Amino acid sequence: MEPKIVAALREQDVPLIYMSGHVTEMSVHATVAMALTAVEEGAVTFLAKPLDEASLANELDKAFLPGAVKAASENASIAVRTRAEVTAMQTPDRAGSPEHEAYLRRLAKLTPREREVHNCMIKGKSSKIIARDLNLSPRTVENWRRNVLSKMEADSTVSLLAETRQWSSGE
């Protein structure tokens, strides 16, 4: 989105909601980059297609909750710092580094189901979409998401996306 438009919307405390195109295996990295950009620009949420009406309604409800724009702005600051840290670390000779090996060890700890949920998370899918895709309840997906974040030692989905993006070419 144009920086002038983003700035104008932020001044008005209007929640920004980004939506991707249809996500395929080939576009995962583009979707991760789009999600990070959306968060950096202060988006309240990032929605990945296909999207059902219930998920959209749920995300719109959350976007208009009091404090949602402020929280998104705080997340934007964190995301900008995270991207800067990741960018600083991205050099071709880092594959095989201790940090990369640690990432691969954490990834290897994921169970097959956690790996499925991880793959959906890095595509920007909501819990409801993951639940539908994997034929699970949304509550079960939330538990799997927590397990993934814990095993990957990620504070948030944003940091998981950043780390995945950092090491994705090294897998």
PDB file of C-alpha atoms in Angstrom:
ATOM      1  CA  MET A   1       0.000   0.000   0.000  1.00  0.00           C
ATOM      2  CA  GLU A   2       1.177   3.536  -0.700  1.00  0.00           C
ATOM      3  CA  PRO A   3       3.050   5.043   2.296  1.00  0.00           C
ATOM      4  CA  LYS A   4       0.933   8.231   2.130  1.00  0.00           C
ATOM      5  CA  ILE A   5      -2.273   6.215   2.348  1.00  0.00           C
ATOM      6  CA  VAL A   6      -0.943   4.123   5.242  1.00  0.00           C
ATOM      7  CA  ALA A   7       0.110   7.284   7.113  1.00  0.00           C
ATOM      8  CA  ALA A   8      -3.278   8.925   6.528  1.00  0.00           C
ATOM      9  CA  LEU A   9      -5.147   5.844   7.740  1.00  0.00           C
ATOM     10  CA  ARG A  10      -2.945   5.590  10.840  1.00  0.00           C
ATOM     11  CA  GLU A  11      -3.691   9.237  11.712  1.00  0.00           C
ATOM     12  CA  GLN A  12      -7.412   8.431  11.574  1.00  0.00           C
ATOM     13  CA  ASP A  13      -7.032   5.241  13.673  1.00  0.00           C
ATOM     14  CA  VAL A  14      -8.566   3.202  10.852  1.00  0.00           C
ATOM     15  CA  PRO A  15      -7.719  -0.508  11.124  1.00  0.00           C
ATOM     16  CA  LEU A  16      -5.695  -1.806   8.195  1.00  0.00           C
ATOM     17  CA  ILE A  17      -6.638  -5.289   6.991  1.00  0.00           C
ATOM     18  CA  TYR A  18      -4.529  -6.932   4.307  1.00  0.00           C
ATOM     19  CA  MET A  19      -5.651  -9.861   2.197  1.00  0.00           C
ATOM     20  CA  SER A  20      -3.442 -12.070   0.050  1.00  0.00           C
ATOM     21  CA  GLY A  21      -4.174 -13.627  -3.284  1.00  0.00           C
ATOM     22  CA  HIS A  22      -4.829 -17.369  -3.402  1.00  0.00           C
ATOM     23  CA  VAL A  23      -1.981 -19.136  -1.578  1.00  0.00           C
ATOM     24  CA  THR A  24      -0.213 -21.986  -3.327  1.00  0.00           C
ATOM     25  CA  GLU A  25       2.938 -23.889  -2.436  1.00  0.00           C
ATOM     26  CA  MET A  26       4.803 -21.802  -5.020  1.00  0.00           C
ATOM     27  CA  SER A  27       3.750 -18.502  -3.432  1.00  0.00           C
ATOM     28  CA  VAL A  28       4.468 -19.277   0.226  1.00  0.00           C
ATOM     29  CA  HIS A  29       7.540 -17.065   0.380  1.00  0.00           C
ATOM     30  CA  ALA A  30       5.713 -14.205  -1.315  1.00  0.00           C
ATOM     31  CA  THR A  31       2.856 -14.596   1.171  1.00  0.00           C
ATOM     32  CA  VAL A  32       5.272 -14.579   4.121  1.00  0.00           C
ATOM     33  CA  ALA A  33       6.853 -11.399   2.762  1.00  0.00           C
ATOM     34  CA  MET A  34       3.393  -9.857   2.258  1.00  0.00           C
ATOM     35  CA  ALA A  35       2.348 -10.760   5.802  1.00  0.00           C
ATOM     36  CA  LEU A  36       5.505  -9.240   7.262  1.00  0.00           C
ATOM     37  CA  THR A  37       5.028  -6.087   5.192  1.00  0.00           C
ATOM     38  CA  ALA A  38       1.401  -5.863   6.299  1.00  0.00           C
ATOM     39  CA  VAL A  39       2.374  -6.170   9.959  1.00  0.00           C
ATOM     40  CA  GLU A  40       5.185  -3.626   9.519  1.00  0.00           C
ATOM     41  CA  GLU A  41       2.678  -1.188   8.039  1.00  0.00           C
ATOM     42  CA  GLY A  42       0.423  -1.581  11.074  1.00  0.00           C
ATOM     43  CA  ALA A  43      -2.146  -4.029   9.747  1.00  0.00           C
ATOM     44  CA  VAL A  44      -4.550  -5.285  12.378  1.00  0.00           C
ATOM     45  CA  THR A  45      -4.695  -8.621  10.558  1.00  0.00           C
ATOM     46  CA  PHE A  46      -3.471 -10.397   7.437  1.00  0.00           C
ATOM     47  CA  LEU A  47      -5.925 -12.713   5.738  1.00  0.00           C
ATOM     48  CA  ALA A  48      -4.929 -15.424   3.304  1.00  0.00           C
ATOM     49  CA  LYS A  49      -7.308 -16.714   0.656  1.00  0.00           C
ATOM     50  CA  PRO A  50      -9.348 -18.843   0.415  1.00  0.00           C
ATOM     51  CA  LEU A  51     -11.295 -17.152   3.181  1.00  0.00           C
ATOM     52  CA  ASP A  52     -14.714 -18.105   4.469  1.00  0.00           C
ATOM     53  CA  GLU A  53     -17.331 -15.575   5.558  1.00  0.00           C
ATOM     54  CA  ALA A  54     -17.126 -16.578   9.217  1.00  0.00           C
ATOM     55  CA  SER A  55     -13.354 -15.986   9.332  1.00  0.00           C
ATOM     56  CA  LEU A  56     -13.731 -12.637   7.620  1.00  0.00           C
ATOM     57  CA  ALA A  57     -16.486 -11.570  10.012  1.00  0.00           C
ATOM     58  CA  ASN A  58     -14.410 -12.701  13.001  1.00  0.00           C
ATOM     59  CA  GLU A  59     -11.342 -10.759  11.821  1.00  0.00           C
ATOM     60  CA  LEU A  60     -13.434  -7.642  11.116  1.00  0.00           C
ATOM     61  CA  ASP A  61     -14.926  -7.839  14.601  1.00  0.00           C
ATOM     62  CA  LYS A  62     -11.429  -8.062  16.103  1.00  0.00           C
ATOM     63  CA  ALA A  63     -10.145  -5.214  13.909  1.00  0.00           C
ATOM     64  CA  PHE A  64     -12.737  -2.815  15.292  1.00  0.00           C
ATOM     65  CA  LEU A  65     -12.246  -3.702  18.952  1.00  0.00           C
ATOM     66  CA  PRO A  66     -11.026  -0.796  21.103  1.00  0.00           C
ATOM     67  CA  GLY A  67      -7.236  -0.766  21.141  1.00  0.00           C
ATOM     68  CA  ALA A  68      -6.818  -2.953  18.043  1.00  0.00           C
ATOM     69  CA  VAL A  69      -5.167  -0.187  16.008  1.00  0.00           C
ATOM     70  CA  LYS A  70      -2.811   0.718  18.872  1.00  0.00           C
ATOM     71  CA  ALA A  71      -1.825  -2.937  19.324  1.00  0.00           C
ATOM     72  CA  ALA A  72      -1.209  -3.257  15.576  1.00  0.00           C
ATOM     73  CA  SER A  73       0.999  -0.171  15.685  1.00  0.00           C
ATOM     74  CA  GLU A  74       3.029  -1.698  18.522  1.00  0.00           C
ATOM     75  CA  ASN A  75       3.307  -4.957  16.565  1.00  0.00           C
ATOM     76  CA  ALA A  76       4.510  -2.934  13.566  1.00  0.00           C
ATOM     77  CA  SER A  77       7.395  -1.561  15.597  1.00  0.00           C
ATOM     78  CA  ILE A  78       8.358  -5.061  16.717  1.00  0.00           C
ATOM     79  CA  ALA A  79       8.082  -6.411  13.150  1.00  0.00           C
ATOM     80  CA  VAL A  80      10.282  -3.641  11.743  1.00  0.00           C
ATOM     81  CA  ARG A  81      12.947  -4.417  14.350  1.00  0.00           C
ATOM     82  CA  THR A  82      12.623  -8.163  13.693  1.00  0.00           C
ATOM     83  CA  ARG A  83      12.988  -7.687   9.927  1.00  0.00           C
ATOM     84  CA  ALA A  84      16.050  -5.488  10.473  1.00  0.00           C
ATOM     85  CA  GLU A  85      17.607  -8.154  12.685  1.00  0.00           C
ATOM     86  CA  VAL A  86      16.837 -10.894  10.171  1.00  0.00           C
ATOM     87  CA  THR A  87      18.130  -8.829   7.258  1.00  0.00           C
ATOM     88  CA  ALA A  88      21.354  -8.147   9.137  1.00  0.00           C
ATOM     89  CA  MET A  89      21.792 -11.884   9.649  1.00  0.00           C
ATOM     90  CA  GLN A  90      21.032 -12.899   6.061  1.00  0.00           C
ATOM     91  CA  THR A  91      24.261 -13.629   4.288  1.00  0.00           C
ATOM     92  CA  PRO A  92      24.959 -16.571   1.958  1.00  0.00           C
ATOM     93  CA  ASP A  93      27.614 -17.998   4.305  1.00  0.00           C
ATOM     94  CA  ARG A  94      25.122 -18.331   7.198  1.00  0.00           C
ATOM     95  CA  ALA A  95      23.748 -21.653   5.926  1.00  0.00           C
ATOM     96  CA  GLY A  96      25.372 -24.267   8.127  1.00  0.00           C
ATOM     97  CA  SER A  97      25.989 -21.691  10.862  1.00  0.00           C
ATOM     98  CA  PRO A  98      25.194 -22.599  14.470  1.00  0.00           C
ATOM     99  CA  GLU A  99      22.010 -20.482  14.263  1.00  0.00           C
ATOM    100  CA  HIS A 100      20.865 -22.285  11.118  1.00  0.00           C
ATOM    101  CA  GLU A 101      21.632 -25.678  12.640  1.00  0.00           C
ATOM    102  CA  ALA A 102      19.640 -24.714  15.768  1.00  0.00           C
ATOM    103  CA  TYR A 103      16.699 -23.701  13.572  1.00  0.00           C
ATOM    104  CA  LEU A 104      16.835 -27.044  11.737  1.00  0.00           C
ATOM    105  CA  ARG A 105      16.992 -28.938  15.060  1.00  0.00           C
ATOM    106  CA  ARG A 106      13.906 -27.083  16.314  1.00  0.00           C
ATOM    107  CA  LEU A 107      12.112 -27.781  13.027  1.00  0.00           C
ATOM    108  CA  ALA A 108      12.992 -31.481  13.307  1.00  0.00           C
ATOM    109  CA  LYS A 109      11.329 -31.616  16.763  1.00  0.00           C
ATOM    110  CA  LEU A 110       7.932 -30.905  15.225  1.00  0.00           C
ATOM    111  CA  THR A 111       5.601 -33.871  14.924  1.00  0.00           C
ATOM    112  CA  PRO A 112       4.035 -34.499  11.508  1.00  0.00           C
ATOM    113  CA  ARG A 113       0.812 -32.758  12.633  1.00  0.00           C
ATOM    114  CA  GLU A 114       2.776 -29.804  14.061  1.00  0.00           C
ATOM    115  CA  ARG A 115       4.656 -29.566  10.780  1.00  0.00           C
ATOM    116  CA  GLU A 116       1.323 -29.414   8.905  1.00  0.00           C
ATOM    117  CA  VAL A 117       0.118 -26.632  11.207  1.00  0.00           C
ATOM    118  CA  HIS A 118       3.507 -24.865  10.893  1.00  0.00           C
ATOM    119  CA  ASN A 119       3.242 -24.942   7.105  1.00  0.00           C
ATOM    120  CA  CYS A 120      -0.258 -23.468   7.270  1.00  0.00           C
ATOM    121  CA  MET A 121       0.866 -20.787   9.746  1.00  0.00           C
ATOM    122  CA  ILE A 122       3.683 -19.588   7.504  1.00  0.00           C
ATOM    123  CA  LYS A 123       1.166 -19.300   4.670  1.00  0.00           C
ATOM    124  CA  GLY A 124      -0.747 -16.816   6.814  1.00  0.00           C
ATOM    125  CA  LYS A 125      -3.783 -19.045   7.290  1.00  0.00           C
ATOM    126  CA  SER A 126      -6.139 -18.345  10.180  1.00  0.00           C
ATOM    127  CA  SER A 127      -6.885 -21.017  12.762  1.00  0.00           C
ATOM    128  CA  LYS A 128     -10.359 -21.524  11.298  1.00  0.00           C
ATOM    129  CA  ILE A 129      -8.951 -22.111   7.810  1.00  0.00           C
ATOM    130  CA  ILE A 130      -6.287 -24.468   9.193  1.00  0.00           C
ATOM    131  CA  ALA A 131      -9.017 -26.323  11.113  1.00  0.00           C
ATOM    132  CA  ARG A 132     -11.086 -26.695   7.952  1.00  0.00           C
ATOM    133  CA  ASP A 133      -8.086 -27.758   5.837  1.00  0.00           C
ATOM    134  CA  LEU A 134      -6.865 -30.328   8.385  1.00  0.00           C
ATOM    135  CA  ASN A 135     -10.350 -31.429   9.505  1.00  0.00           C
ATOM    136  CA  LEU A 136      -9.758 -30.345  13.110  1.00  0.00           C
ATOM    137  CA  SER A 137     -11.618 -28.114  15.548  1.00  0.00           C
ATOM    138  CA  PRO A 138     -10.391 -24.490  15.829  1.00  0.00           C
ATOM    139  CA  ARG A 139      -9.583 -25.075  19.508  1.00  0.00           C
ATOM    140  CA  THR A 140      -7.397 -28.058  18.596  1.00  0.00           C
ATOM    141  CA  VAL A 141      -5.613 -25.935  15.993  1.00  0.00           C
ATOM    142  CA  GLU A 142      -4.951 -23.241  18.617  1.00  0.00           C
ATOM    143  CA  ASN A 143      -3.305 -25.912  20.793  1.00  0.00           C
ATOM    144  CA  TRP A 144      -1.189 -27.115  17.865  1.00  0.00           C
ATOM    145  CA  ARG A 145      -0.222 -23.486  17.068  1.00  0.00           C
ATOM    146  CA  ARG A 146       0.954 -23.010  20.673  1.00  0.00           C
ATOM    147  CA  ASN A 147       2.978 -26.236  20.437  1.00  0.00           C
ATOM    148  CA  VAL A 148       4.595 -25.064  17.194  1.00  0.00           C
ATOM    149  CA  LEU A 149       5.500 -21.660  18.637  1.00  0.00           C
ATOM    150  CA  SER A 150       6.876 -23.295  21.782  1.00  0.00           C
ATOM    151  CA  LYS A 151       8.987 -25.909  19.974  1.00  0.00           C
ATOM    152  CA  MET A 152      10.233 -23.331  17.466  1.00  0.00           C
ATOM    153  CA  GLU A 153      11.036 -21.004  20.395  1.00  0.00           C
ATOM    154  CA  ALA A 154       9.091 -18.207  18.689  1.00  0.00           C
ATOM    155  CA  ASP A 155       7.426 -15.447  20.691  1.00  0.00           C
ATOM    156  CA  SER A 156       4.773 -14.880  18.045  1.00  0.00           C
ATOM    157  CA  THR A 157       3.642 -15.896  14.585  1.00  0.00           C
ATOM    158  CA  VAL A 158       5.466 -12.829  13.237  1.00  0.00           C
ATOM    159  CA  SER A 159       8.790 -14.000  14.673  1.00  0.00           C
ATOM    160  CA  LEU A 160       8.099 -17.521  13.345  1.00  0.00           C
ATOM    161  CA  LEU A 161       7.495 -16.046   9.873  1.00  0.00           C
ATOM    162  CA  ALA A 162      10.655 -13.984  10.077  1.00  0.00           C
ATOM    163  CA  GLU A 163      12.790 -16.947  11.114  1.00  0.00           C
ATOM    164  CA  THR A 164      11.243 -19.198   8.473  1.00  0.00           C
ATOM    165  CA  ARG A 165      11.889 -16.547   5.839  1.00  0.00           C
ATOM    166  CA  GLN A 166      15.467 -16.168   7.027  1.00  0.00           C
ATOM    167  CA  TRP A 167      16.287 -19.848   6.751  1.00  0.00           C
ATOM    168  CA  SER A 168      13.877 -21.010   4.039  1.00  0.00           C
ATOM    169  CA  SER A 169      16.539 -21.054   1.335  1.00  0.00           C
ATOM    170  CA  GLY A 170      18.810 -23.064   3.617  1.00  0.00           C
ATOM    171  CA  GLU A 171      16.399 -25.948   4.226  1.00  0.00           C
TER     172      GLU A 171
END
